[in-house]
Each structure stands twice: as structure tokens, then as C-alpha cells.
Amino acid sequence: MGATRHSKVLIIGSGPAGYTAAVYAARAMLEPLLVQGMQPGGQLTITTEVENWPGESTIMGPDLMVKMEAHAAATGAEIVSDLITSLDLQKRPFTAIGDSGTTYTADSVILATGAQARWLGLASEEKYKGFGASACATCDGFFYRGKEVVVAGGGNSAVEEALYLTNFASKVTLIHRRDSLRAEKILQHRLFKHPKIEVLWNHTIEEVLGTEAPLGVTGVRVRDVHSGAESVVPCDGFFVAIGHAPASELVKDQLELHHGGYVRVEPGSTLTSIPGVFAAGDLTDPVYRQAVTSAGMGCMAALDAERFLAAEES
Ligand code: FAD
Ligand code: NAP
């Protein structure tokens, strides 16, 4: 049987939200314990340059996350390499079981398990990830100034990404598998009237095409869902915007969720539907999904946890 560890604040996740929560909780003398999960450092470890983290005009994503981890450790947070496989929020203390066999009990929990972009699942898409294929226009749109890009998807994210990309690209082609969008009407209206945007209806993306050396995207091979006819849409950048999957598996039957699986927090706070359980970052956020907003929520979660524990003590 594994060890049992107790902490006042258990932080689950090691992205910007988790590490920021750890810094604040440690500085509040709460001796937080942070469990890193399968992806120490979170989503930014799978990107290259980050150009919108304040204070760093450009920094490699993995380097930024190494710095955040070091910062959290230096403030006194304990950082543990483990994966939480189950979590019981129904009784106090809250109990989490780690893949290592360790049981973590805690007076409060900060959930910062993030979200993962959904990809089409093509081998060619995998090959060009970071080399012309992206799931984040806000992050990578800047690299396509004066170039042509393709966006895949038909929801709010796809339409927002397409509109955002017009700030840089000379042409944006939105490719959708059906003949209508599920995005809000106002966004559709903006999309349809934008002179740089073309919509290709009823087409699926079969392959991302590109060069080998250097690796780079040159187009996408598409298929008409009615006729089966295939054609190529040339582009320099390929953006997938078919939704994000929040990592809410651990809590899906215990906490209130909304927008297709995001943990619902009280507006302006990180309070979830269970007192003492706080949530921060992409796990809660279908809209902004940025490192800096996640870090901001991590800070809020630690402050919310501190207030919760102080109120309990008094
Ligand atoms: P994440 O970074 O998603 O981290 C989640 C953490 O939870 C991970 O450490 C994971 O291991 C852990 N975890 C999950 N499940 C468990 C579990 N069961 N047990 C323990 N731990 C668990 N944003 C920007 O602001 N600028 C950019 O340039 C930028 N570029 C990006 C490029 C790419 C390719 C991607 C995918 C995203 C990019 N983003 C960018 C978005 C940014 O990465 C996210 O908004 C941010 O990382 C979210 O932080 P988070 O802390 O909420 O979660
Ligand atoms: P979404 O609403 O689930 O839309 C996903 C889109 O991708 C759909 O059009 C879907 O097509 C398409 N798609 C899914 N899988 C696909 C595949 N394998 N191949 C091709 N296309 C595929 O996701 P989202 O746009 O990310 O939005 C998620 C949630 O966040 C929603 O609640 C949304 O309202 C919210 N959101 C809000 C804002 C905002 O308020 N400004 C911004 C972004 C997101 P079908 O239509 O055919 O299913």
C-alpha cells in the first residue's frame, strides 16, 4: 500500500494555472502540494515561441514552463511527479489517488488540469504540428503575415479563429464538413461579410500537404462529402478549430460543468459547486484559453483557497 500525504492545498496540474496557484499558495504559507500529471508544464511545452507572455517578447514555451516550475519550487511549493487517477470530492478531507499508489488528502483542492485542443487525427497533421499546422490562431497567427491559411471547423472557435487570422493572412479559407455553421449568428455575419474570408462547405480534410526539408505546409487535400471529388486548397498555415476537450474527467460526476464539459466557476471567482474546491485555467474557460488568463485564474484560485481555509479556521 502506498503512502498517504496530506496538504492544506492540493493543486492538480502543472500548466500556468497550477504553477501560479502554487506560487501564491506557498507565499501564503499554505505549503501546497502540486501534482504535475502526464504533461509537466502543460500545453505550452508542445509549442515553440510564445510571444504574448508579458515581460518576455519571445520565449520558447518549454523554457517558460521550466521557469514557472522553478519559481513555484523556490517559493516552497512541493512539486510531485504523479498522475491523479481518481478524486473524491464528496467528503472532507478531499481524497485523490495517484498512479504511483500515493493517496493525497487535502483541506482544499485547486483543479488546474487544463484542456487539450481536438485534432482531426490525421497522420499528416501530426507531422506538421508546429511546422504550419496549429490549433491556436492567437498563438501562431502572427507567423502568417501576408500568407494564405486554412481553418477547419464550424463552431464559434473556428469562426473566431478565422476572423482573427484576417489580421495577418492575405486569405483565410474556412473549411466545414456541413452546409451550415454552429457558430453564433453575429459571428457568422462578420465571417460572411469579411472580404478576406472564403467558406468551403461540405468538405472534409483528408491530408495536410507540405514540404520535407524544411518541414512546412503547402496545402490541404479536401473531399466533397456529396460527390467524393478530391481537390487541393493551397495554404501556408493550417489551423484546426474543432473544439477543445477540457480535462474534466476526474470531476465530471461531482462538479457542475457547462459548455460541453468545462468546470463551471462562479463568475469573477474560481469557486466551483463544492466549497473548498477551486478551478482555474483552461479547464474552466471555453473563451480565452491563454497562458496569461490561466495564470491569472491560478492566482485567484490560491487566494480563494486561502480565504476559504482562513474562514474555516476562524
Ligand atoms: P494546461 O497548460 O493545459 O496544463 C494542464 C496540466 O494539468 C498539465 O500539466 C497536465 O499534466 C495536468 N493534468 C491533467 N490531468 C491531470 C491529472 N489527472 N493529474 C495530474 N495532473 C493532470 N497561450 C498563450 O497565451 N500564448 C501562446 O503562445 C500559446 N501557444 C499555444 C500553443 C499550443 C500548441 C497550444 C496547444 C496552446 C497554446 N496556448 C498559448 C494556450 C495555453 O497553452 C493554455 O491556455 C494554457 O497552457 C492553459 O494553462 P492551464 O494551466 O489551464 O492548463
Ligand atoms: P464546437 O461548438 O463543438 O464546434 C466544433 C466544430 O468543429 C463544429 O462545427 C463541428 O462540426 C466541427 N468538428 C468537430 N469535429 C470535427 C471533425 N472531426 N472534423 C471536422 N469538423 C469537426 O466547439 P468550439 O467552437 O470550440 O466551441 C466550444 C464551446 O465553447 C461552445 O460552447 C462555444 O459556444 C464556446 N465558445 C464560445 C466562444 C465565445 O463565446 N466567443 C468562443 C469559442 C468557443 P459540426 O458542426 O458538423 O458538428
Short mmCIF file of C-alpha atoms and ligand atoms in Angstrom, two decimals:
data_model
loop_
_atom_site.label_atom_id
_atom_site.label_comp_id
_atom_site.label_asym_id
_atom_site.label_seq_id
_atom_site.Cartn_x
_atom_site.Cartn_y
_atom_site.Cartn_z
CA MET A 1 0.00 0.00 0.00
CA GLY A 2 1.29 3.47 -0.93
CA ALA A 3 1.96 6.43 1.32
CA THR A 4 -0.64 8.99 2.35
CA ARG A 5 0.21 12.68 2.03
CA HIS A 6 -1.90 15.44 3.50
CA SER A 7 -1.80 19.09 2.41
CA LYS A 8 -3.85 22.18 3.08
CA VAL A 9 -3.94 22.88 -0.65
CA LEU A 10 -3.64 20.18 -3.28
CA ILE A 11 -3.05 21.56 -6.76
CA ILE A 12 -3.72 19.21 -9.66
CA GLY A 13 -1.99 20.28 -12.86
CA SER A 14 1.30 21.93 -13.78
CA GLY A 15 0.40 24.42 -16.50
CA PRO A 16 0.42 28.20 -15.99
CA ALA A 17 -2.69 27.94 -13.76
CA GLY A 18 -1.24 25.26 -11.49
CA TYR A 19 2.21 26.80 -11.09
CA THR A 20 0.81 30.28 -10.45
CA ALA A 21 -1.57 28.86 -7.85
CA ALA A 22 1.43 27.14 -6.26
CA VAL A 23 3.43 30.39 -6.07
CA TYR A 24 0.58 32.26 -4.41
CA ALA A 25 -0.39 29.43 -2.05
CA ALA A 26 3.23 28.89 -0.99
CA ARG A 27 3.68 32.61 -0.32
CA ALA A 28 0.51 32.46 1.81
CA MET A 29 2.34 29.80 3.90
CA LEU A 30 -0.16 27.13 2.90
CA GLU A 31 2.55 24.61 1.95
CA PRO A 32 0.81 23.50 -1.24
CA LEU A 33 1.46 20.19 -2.91
CA LEU A 34 1.24 20.21 -6.70
CA VAL A 35 0.81 17.05 -8.76
CA GLN A 36 2.16 17.53 -12.27
CA GLY A 37 0.30 14.94 -14.32
CA MET A 38 1.25 13.40 -17.66
CA GLN A 39 2.35 16.69 -19.19
CA PRO A 40 4.61 18.54 -16.73
CA GLY A 41 4.40 22.19 -17.77
CA GLY A 42 1.11 21.74 -19.63
CA GLN A 43 0.20 22.73 -23.17
CA LEU A 44 2.96 25.29 -23.63
CA THR A 45 5.50 22.51 -23.60
CA ILE A 46 4.27 21.46 -27.05
CA THR A 47 4.74 24.82 -28.72
CA THR A 48 7.73 26.83 -29.87
CA GLU A 49 7.87 30.63 -29.46
CA VAL A 50 5.45 32.28 -27.05
CA GLU A 51 5.22 35.97 -27.89
CA ASN A 52 2.42 37.15 -25.64
CA TRP A 53 3.66 36.35 -22.15
CA PRO A 54 4.15 39.77 -20.54
CA GLY A 55 7.77 40.53 -19.80
CA GLU A 56 9.16 38.19 -22.45
CA SER A 57 8.97 39.49 -26.00
CA THR A 58 9.69 35.95 -27.09
CA ILE A 59 10.37 32.80 -25.13
CA MET A 60 10.18 29.13 -26.02
CA GLY A 61 7.10 27.55 -24.43
CA PRO A 62 9.04 24.72 -22.71
CA ASP A 63 11.56 27.26 -21.30
CA LEU A 64 8.78 29.39 -19.89
CA MET A 65 7.31 26.38 -18.13
CA VAL A 66 10.68 25.34 -16.70
CA LYS A 67 10.95 28.84 -15.26
CA MET A 68 7.46 28.65 -13.79
CA GLU A 69 8.23 25.31 -12.17
CA ALA A 70 11.46 26.65 -10.70
CA HIS A 71 9.62 29.71 -9.41
CA ALA A 72 6.94 27.60 -7.74
CA ALA A 73 9.58 25.32 -6.17
CA ALA A 74 11.61 28.30 -4.96
CA THR A 75 8.61 29.69 -3.08
CA GLY A 76 8.36 26.39 -1.20
CA ALA A 77 5.65 24.54 -3.12
CA GLU A 78 6.19 20.79 -3.21
CA ILE A 79 6.05 19.51 -6.76
CA VAL A 80 5.29 15.86 -7.24
CA SER A 81 5.60 13.81 -10.39
CA ASP A 82 2.40 11.77 -10.36
CA LEU A 83 -0.92 11.44 -12.14
CA ILE A 84 -4.19 11.67 -10.26
CA THR A 85 -6.34 8.75 -11.32
CA SER A 86 -9.33 9.33 -9.04
CA LEU A 87 -10.62 12.10 -6.88
CA ASP A 88 -13.27 12.03 -4.17
CA LEU A 89 -14.76 15.45 -3.52
CA GLN A 90 -17.83 14.17 -1.69
CA LYS A 91 -16.33 14.16 1.79
CA ARG A 92 -13.64 16.02 3.72
CA PRO A 93 -10.73 15.82 3.65
CA PHE A 94 -10.84 15.52 -0.14
CA THR A 95 -9.01 12.43 -1.36
CA ALA A 96 -7.03 11.88 -4.54
CA ILE A 97 -5.33 8.68 -5.59
CA GLY A 98 -2.11 8.88 -7.57
CA ASP A 99 -0.95 6.48 -10.24
CA SER A 100 2.10 5.94 -8.02
CA GLY A 101 -0.11 4.44 -5.32
CA THR A 102 0.12 7.53 -3.12
CA THR A 103 -3.09 8.80 -1.53
CA TYR A 104 -3.33 12.59 -1.31
CA THR A 105 -5.72 14.07 1.22
CA ALA A 106 -6.36 17.80 1.29
CA ASP A 107 -8.36 20.52 3.03
CA SER A 108 -8.83 22.30 -0.30
CA VAL A 109 -8.23 21.39 -3.92
CA ILE A 110 -7.28 23.57 -6.87
CA LEU A 111 -8.10 21.91 -10.16
CA ALA A 112 -5.87 23.11 -13.00
CA THR A 113 -5.98 20.17 -15.39
CA GLY A 114 -6.36 22.34 -18.49
CA ALA A 115 -7.81 21.37 -21.83
CA GLN A 116 -6.48 19.82 -24.96
CA ALA A 117 -7.26 21.00 -28.47
CA ARG A 118 -9.08 18.45 -30.54
CA TRP A 119 -7.27 17.48 -33.72
CA LEU A 120 -8.60 15.74 -36.81
CA GLY A 121 -6.43 12.71 -36.14
CA LEU A 122 -4.59 12.65 -39.47
CA ALA A 123 -1.02 11.36 -39.59
CA SER A 124 -0.04 14.29 -41.85
CA GLU A 125 -1.50 16.75 -39.32
CA GLU A 126 0.69 15.20 -36.63
CA LYS A 127 3.72 15.53 -38.88
CA TYR A 128 3.26 19.29 -39.44
CA LYS A 129 2.24 20.25 -35.88
CA GLY A 130 4.39 23.26 -35.03
CA PHE A 131 5.53 23.48 -38.66
CA GLY A 132 2.45 25.03 -40.26
CA ALA A 133 -0.29 23.07 -38.50
CA SER A 134 -1.63 24.75 -35.39
CA ALA A 135 -4.59 24.62 -33.03
CA CYS A 136 -4.17 28.17 -31.75
CA ALA A 137 -4.58 31.20 -34.02
CA THR A 138 -3.90 33.64 -31.18
CA CYS A 139 -0.58 31.93 -30.61
CA ASP A 140 0.58 31.34 -34.18
CA GLY A 141 -1.41 33.69 -36.42
CA PHE A 142 1.38 36.25 -36.31
CA PHE A 143 3.62 33.92 -38.34
CA TYR A 144 1.29 34.12 -41.36
CA ARG A 145 1.52 37.76 -42.29
CA GLY A 146 0.61 38.15 -45.97
CA LYS A 147 0.12 34.38 -46.35
CA GLU A 148 -2.85 32.12 -47.05
CA VAL A 149 -4.31 29.97 -44.29
CA VAL A 150 -7.00 27.35 -43.89
CA VAL A 151 -9.18 26.94 -40.80
CA ALA A 152 -11.06 23.69 -40.16
CA GLY A 153 -14.29 23.74 -38.13
CA GLY A 154 -17.70 25.34 -37.95
CA GLY A 155 -18.24 26.45 -34.35
CA ASN A 156 -17.53 29.67 -32.51
CA SER A 157 -13.86 28.80 -32.19
CA ALA A 158 -13.39 28.26 -35.92
CA VAL A 159 -15.18 31.46 -36.84
CA GLU A 160 -13.31 33.49 -34.22
CA GLU A 161 -10.01 31.99 -35.33
CA ALA A 162 -10.80 32.75 -38.99
CA LEU A 163 -11.71 36.36 -38.16
CA TYR A 164 -8.62 36.77 -36.01
CA LEU A 165 -6.37 35.41 -38.74
CA THR A 166 -7.56 38.10 -41.16
CA ASN A 167 -5.38 40.47 -39.12
CA PHE A 168 -2.36 38.77 -40.64
CA ALA A 169 -3.23 36.50 -43.54
CA SER A 170 -3.93 37.63 -47.09
CA LYS A 171 -6.66 35.00 -47.42
CA VAL A 172 -8.48 32.72 -44.97
CA THR A 173 -10.42 29.68 -46.18
CA LEU A 174 -12.79 28.18 -43.63
CA ILE A 175 -13.46 24.53 -44.43
CA HIS A 176 -16.51 22.95 -42.83
CA ARG A 177 -17.89 19.44 -43.15
CA ARG A 178 -21.53 20.55 -43.37
CA ASP A 179 -23.52 23.30 -45.09
CA SER A 180 -24.18 25.40 -42.01
CA LEU A 181 -22.19 26.69 -39.09
CA ARG A 182 -22.99 26.18 -35.44
CA ALA A 183 -21.28 29.45 -34.54
CA GLU A 184 -23.36 32.34 -33.16
CA LYS A 185 -25.22 34.33 -35.81
CA ILE A 186 -23.34 37.52 -35.11
CA LEU A 187 -20.03 35.78 -35.68
CA GLN A 188 -21.37 34.20 -38.87
CA HIS A 189 -22.46 37.62 -40.07
CA ARG A 190 -18.97 39.00 -39.55
CA LEU A 191 -17.45 35.99 -41.25
CA PHE A 192 -19.62 36.12 -44.34
CA LYS A 193 -19.10 39.81 -44.95
CA HIS A 194 -15.33 39.69 -44.50
CA PRO A 195 -13.58 40.23 -47.85
CA LYS A 196 -10.58 38.07 -46.94
CA ILE A 197 -12.62 35.01 -45.91
CA GLU A 198 -13.95 32.29 -48.18
CA VAL A 199 -16.00 29.35 -46.88
CA LEU A 200 -15.70 25.90 -48.43
CA TRP A 201 -18.85 23.99 -47.42
CA ASN A 202 -19.40 20.24 -47.27
CA HIS A 203 -15.74 19.31 -47.41
CA THR A 204 -13.62 17.17 -45.14
CA ILE A 205 -9.88 17.47 -44.85
CA GLU A 206 -8.17 14.28 -45.87
CA GLU A 207 -4.49 15.23 -45.70
CA VAL A 208 -2.19 18.10 -44.86
CA LEU A 209 0.30 18.56 -47.68
CA GLY A 210 3.75 20.03 -47.31
CA THR A 211 7.48 20.02 -47.82
CA GLU A 212 10.04 17.82 -46.09
CA ALA A 213 13.13 19.99 -45.69
CA PRO A 214 12.34 22.33 -44.18
CA LEU A 215 9.07 20.92 -42.88
CA GLY A 216 6.26 23.26 -43.95
CA VAL A 217 2.64 23.22 -45.05
CA THR A 218 1.74 23.92 -48.68
CA GLY A 219 -1.95 22.97 -48.74
CA VAL A 220 -4.68 20.57 -47.72
CA ARG A 221 -6.31 17.83 -49.74
CA VAL A 222 -10.08 18.00 -49.31
CA ARG A 223 -13.02 15.81 -50.25
CA ASP A 224 -16.51 16.88 -51.26
CA VAL A 225 -18.82 14.92 -48.91
CA HIS A 226 -21.51 14.61 -51.61
CA SER A 227 -19.59 13.85 -54.80
CA GLY A 228 -16.47 12.38 -53.21
CA ALA A 229 -14.39 14.55 -55.55
CA GLU A 230 -11.00 15.49 -54.17
CA SER A 231 -9.11 18.75 -54.67
CA VAL A 232 -6.29 20.74 -53.11
CA VAL A 233 -6.62 24.04 -51.29
CA PRO A 234 -3.19 25.72 -51.22
CA CYS A 235 -2.17 27.36 -47.93
CA ASP A 236 0.89 28.15 -45.81
CA GLY A 237 -0.83 27.59 -42.48
CA PHE A 238 -3.46 25.10 -41.37
CA PHE A 239 -5.47 25.82 -38.22
CA VAL A 240 -7.66 23.20 -36.58
CA ALA A 241 -10.52 24.67 -34.56
CA ILE A 242 -12.90 21.78 -34.00
CA GLY A 243 -13.22 22.29 -30.27
CA HIS A 244 -11.28 21.75 -27.10
CA ALA A 245 -11.65 18.93 -24.69
CA PRO A 246 -11.43 20.15 -21.10
CA ALA A 247 -9.70 17.66 -18.84
CA SER A 248 -12.66 17.29 -16.50
CA GLU A 249 -12.83 13.51 -16.45
CA LEU A 250 -11.85 13.35 -12.75
CA VAL A 251 -14.72 15.58 -11.66
CA LYS A 252 -17.40 15.15 -14.32
CA ASP A 253 -19.83 13.39 -11.97
CA GLN A 254 -19.04 15.58 -8.96
CA LEU A 255 -18.93 19.20 -10.10
CA GLU A 256 -21.23 21.33 -12.21
CA LEU A 257 -19.95 21.51 -15.76
CA HIS A 258 -21.09 23.62 -18.73
CA HIS A 259 -20.26 24.40 -22.38
CA GLY A 260 -19.62 20.72 -23.06
CA GLY A 261 -17.51 19.69 -20.09
CA TYR A 262 -15.82 22.83 -18.70
CA VAL A 263 -15.93 23.17 -14.91
CA ARG A 264 -18.36 25.94 -14.03
CA VAL A 265 -16.99 28.54 -11.65
CA GLU A 266 -18.89 31.41 -10.11
CA PRO A 267 -18.33 34.43 -12.36
CA GLY A 268 -15.39 36.52 -11.19
CA SER A 269 -14.07 33.75 -8.94
CA THR A 270 -12.71 30.21 -9.05
CA LEU A 271 -15.39 28.75 -6.77
CA THR A 272 -16.88 25.50 -8.07
CA SER A 273 -20.11 23.89 -6.97
CA ILE A 274 -18.31 22.24 -3.99
CA PRO A 275 -16.98 24.51 -1.22
CA GLY A 276 -13.23 24.11 -0.86
CA VAL A 277 -12.76 23.01 -4.46
CA PHE A 278 -11.48 25.66 -6.84
CA ALA A 279 -10.83 25.51 -10.55
CA ALA A 280 -8.61 27.62 -12.77
CA GLY A 281 -7.36 27.98 -16.32
CA ASP A 282 -8.43 26.23 -19.50
CA LEU A 283 -10.37 23.65 -17.51
CA THR A 284 -12.93 26.38 -16.82
CA ASP A 285 -12.56 28.53 -19.90
CA PRO A 286 -14.15 27.94 -23.31
CA VAL A 287 -13.46 31.51 -24.39
CA TYR A 288 -9.97 32.95 -23.71
CA ARG A 289 -7.75 29.87 -23.28
CA GLN A 290 -4.47 31.73 -22.89
CA ALA A 291 -1.44 31.20 -20.67
CA VAL A 292 -1.83 34.61 -19.07
CA THR A 293 -5.54 34.20 -18.32
CA SER A 294 -4.86 30.74 -16.90
CA ALA A 295 -2.07 32.13 -14.71
CA GLY A 296 -4.43 34.90 -13.56
CA MET A 297 -7.02 32.35 -12.56
CA GLY A 298 -4.35 30.29 -10.79
CA CYS A 299 -3.62 33.34 -8.66
CA MET A 300 -7.33 33.80 -7.96
CA ALA A 301 -7.72 30.14 -7.01
CA ALA A 302 -4.92 30.33 -4.45
CA LEU A 303 -6.41 33.49 -2.95
CA ASP A 304 -9.86 31.89 -2.91
CA ALA A 305 -8.42 28.79 -1.20
CA GLU A 306 -6.60 30.94 1.35
CA ARG A 307 -9.83 32.78 2.22
CA PHE A 308 -11.76 29.54 2.42
CA LEU A 309 -9.25 27.95 4.80
CA ALA A 310 -8.99 31.08 6.93
CA ALA A 311 -12.79 31.26 7.25
CA GLU A 312 -12.89 27.59 8.30
CA GLU A 313 -10.18 28.12 10.91
CA SER A 314 -11.92 31.09 12.45
P1 FAD B 1 -2.53 23.25 -19.25
O1 FAD B 1 -1.40 24.03 -19.76
O2 FAD B 1 -3.42 22.52 -20.21
O3 FAD B 1 -1.96 22.23 -18.17
C1 FAD B 1 -2.76 21.23 -17.64
C2 FAD B 1 -1.95 20.45 -16.65
O4 FAD B 1 -2.80 19.53 -15.97
C3 FAD B 1 -0.82 19.62 -17.27
O5 FAD B 1 0.34 19.82 -16.53
C4 FAD B 1 -1.29 18.17 -17.09
O6 FAD B 1 -0.22 17.27 -16.90
C5 FAD B 1 -2.11 18.32 -15.82
N1 FAD B 1 -3.09 17.26 -15.62
C6 FAD B 1 -4.13 16.91 -16.43
N2 FAD B 1 -4.78 15.87 -15.91
C7 FAD B 1 -4.14 15.56 -14.75
C8 FAD B 1 -4.32 14.55 -13.76
N3 FAD B 1 -5.30 13.66 -13.85
N4 FAD B 1 -3.47 14.51 -12.71
C9 FAD B 1 -2.49 15.43 -12.58
N5 FAD B 1 -2.28 16.40 -13.48
C10 FAD B 1 -3.08 16.44 -14.56
N6 FAD B 1 -1.34 30.52 -24.90
C11 FAD B 1 -0.74 31.71 -24.90
O7 FAD B 1 -1.08 32.57 -24.07
N7 FAD B 1 0.26 32.01 -25.78
C12 FAD B 1 0.70 31.10 -26.69
O8 FAD B 1 1.59 31.40 -27.49
C13 FAD B 1 0.11 29.83 -26.71
N8 FAD B 1 0.52 28.88 -27.57
C14 FAD B 1 -0.05 27.66 -27.57
C15 FAD B 1 0.39 26.71 -28.46
C16 FAD B 1 -0.16 25.46 -28.47
C17 FAD B 1 0.34 24.43 -29.45
C18 FAD B 1 -1.23 25.14 -27.57
C19 FAD B 1 -1.83 23.76 -27.55
C20 FAD B 1 -1.69 26.10 -26.69
C21 FAD B 1 -1.13 27.36 -26.69
N9 FAD B 1 -1.55 28.35 -25.81
C22 FAD B 1 -0.94 29.57 -25.79
C23 FAD B 1 -2.64 28.11 -24.85
C24 FAD B 1 -2.02 27.82 -23.46
O9 FAD B 1 -1.06 26.79 -23.60
C25 FAD B 1 -3.10 27.40 -22.50
O10 FAD B 1 -4.08 28.42 -22.43
C26 FAD B 1 -2.53 27.18 -21.11
O11 FAD B 1 -1.45 26.27 -21.13
C27 FAD B 1 -3.60 26.67 -20.16
O12 FAD B 1 -2.98 26.52 -18.92
P2 FAD B 1 -3.61 25.59 -17.79
O13 FAD B 1 -2.69 25.72 -16.64
O14 FAD B 1 -5.03 25.90 -17.61
O15 FAD B 1 -3.56 24.11 -18.38
P1 NAP B 2 -17.93 23.33 -31.04
O1 NAP B 2 -19.00 24.33 -30.81
O2 NAP B 2 -18.08 21.97 -30.50
O3 NAP B 2 -17.73 23.26 -32.62
C1 NAP B 2 -16.84 22.35 -33.17
C2 NAP B 2 -16.94 22.46 -34.69
O4 NAP B 2 -15.96 21.63 -35.25
C3 NAP B 2 -18.30 22.04 -35.22
O5 NAP B 2 -18.68 22.89 -36.26
C4 NAP B 2 -18.03 20.63 -35.71
O6 NAP B 2 -18.78 20.31 -36.85
C5 NAP B 2 -16.58 20.71 -36.12
N1 NAP B 2 -15.94 19.42 -35.95
C6 NAP B 2 -15.88 18.66 -34.82
N2 NAP B 2 -15.18 17.54 -35.06
C7 NAP B 2 -14.80 17.59 -36.35
C8 NAP B 2 -14.06 16.73 -37.18
N3 NAP B 2 -13.54 15.59 -36.72
N4 NAP B 2 -13.86 17.09 -38.48
C9 NAP B 2 -14.36 18.25 -38.95
N5 NAP B 2 -15.07 19.12 -38.21
C10 NAP B 2 -15.29 18.79 -36.92
O7 NAP B 2 -16.51 23.83 -30.49
P2 NAP B 2 -15.98 25.31 -30.28
O8 NAP B 2 -16.26 26.12 -31.47
O9 NAP B 2 -14.57 25.19 -29.79
O10 NAP B 2 -16.85 25.80 -29.06
C11 NAP B 2 -16.88 25.04 -27.82
C12 NAP B 2 -17.70 25.77 -26.79
O11 NAP B 2 -17.04 26.97 -26.43
C13 NAP B 2 -19.07 26.18 -27.31
O12 NAP B 2 -19.96 26.14 -26.22
C14 NAP B 2 -18.87 27.59 -27.76
O13 NAP B 2 -20.05 28.36 -27.74
C15 NAP B 2 -17.88 28.08 -26.73
N6 NAP B 2 -17.09 29.16 -27.30
C16 NAP B 2 -17.56 30.41 -27.10
C17 NAP B 2 -16.90 31.47 -27.63
C18 NAP B 2 -17.44 32.83 -27.41
O14 NAP B 2 -18.38 32.96 -26.64
N7 NAP B 2 -16.91 33.86 -28.02
C19 NAP B 2 -15.74 31.28 -28.38
C20 NAP B 2 -15.29 29.99 -28.58
C21 NAP B 2 -15.99 28.93 -28.03
P3 NAP B 2 -20.38 20.08 -36.79
O15 NAP B 2 -20.93 21.46 -36.69
O16 NAP B 2 -20.66 19.38 -38.07
O17 NAP B 2 -20.60 19.24 -35.57
#
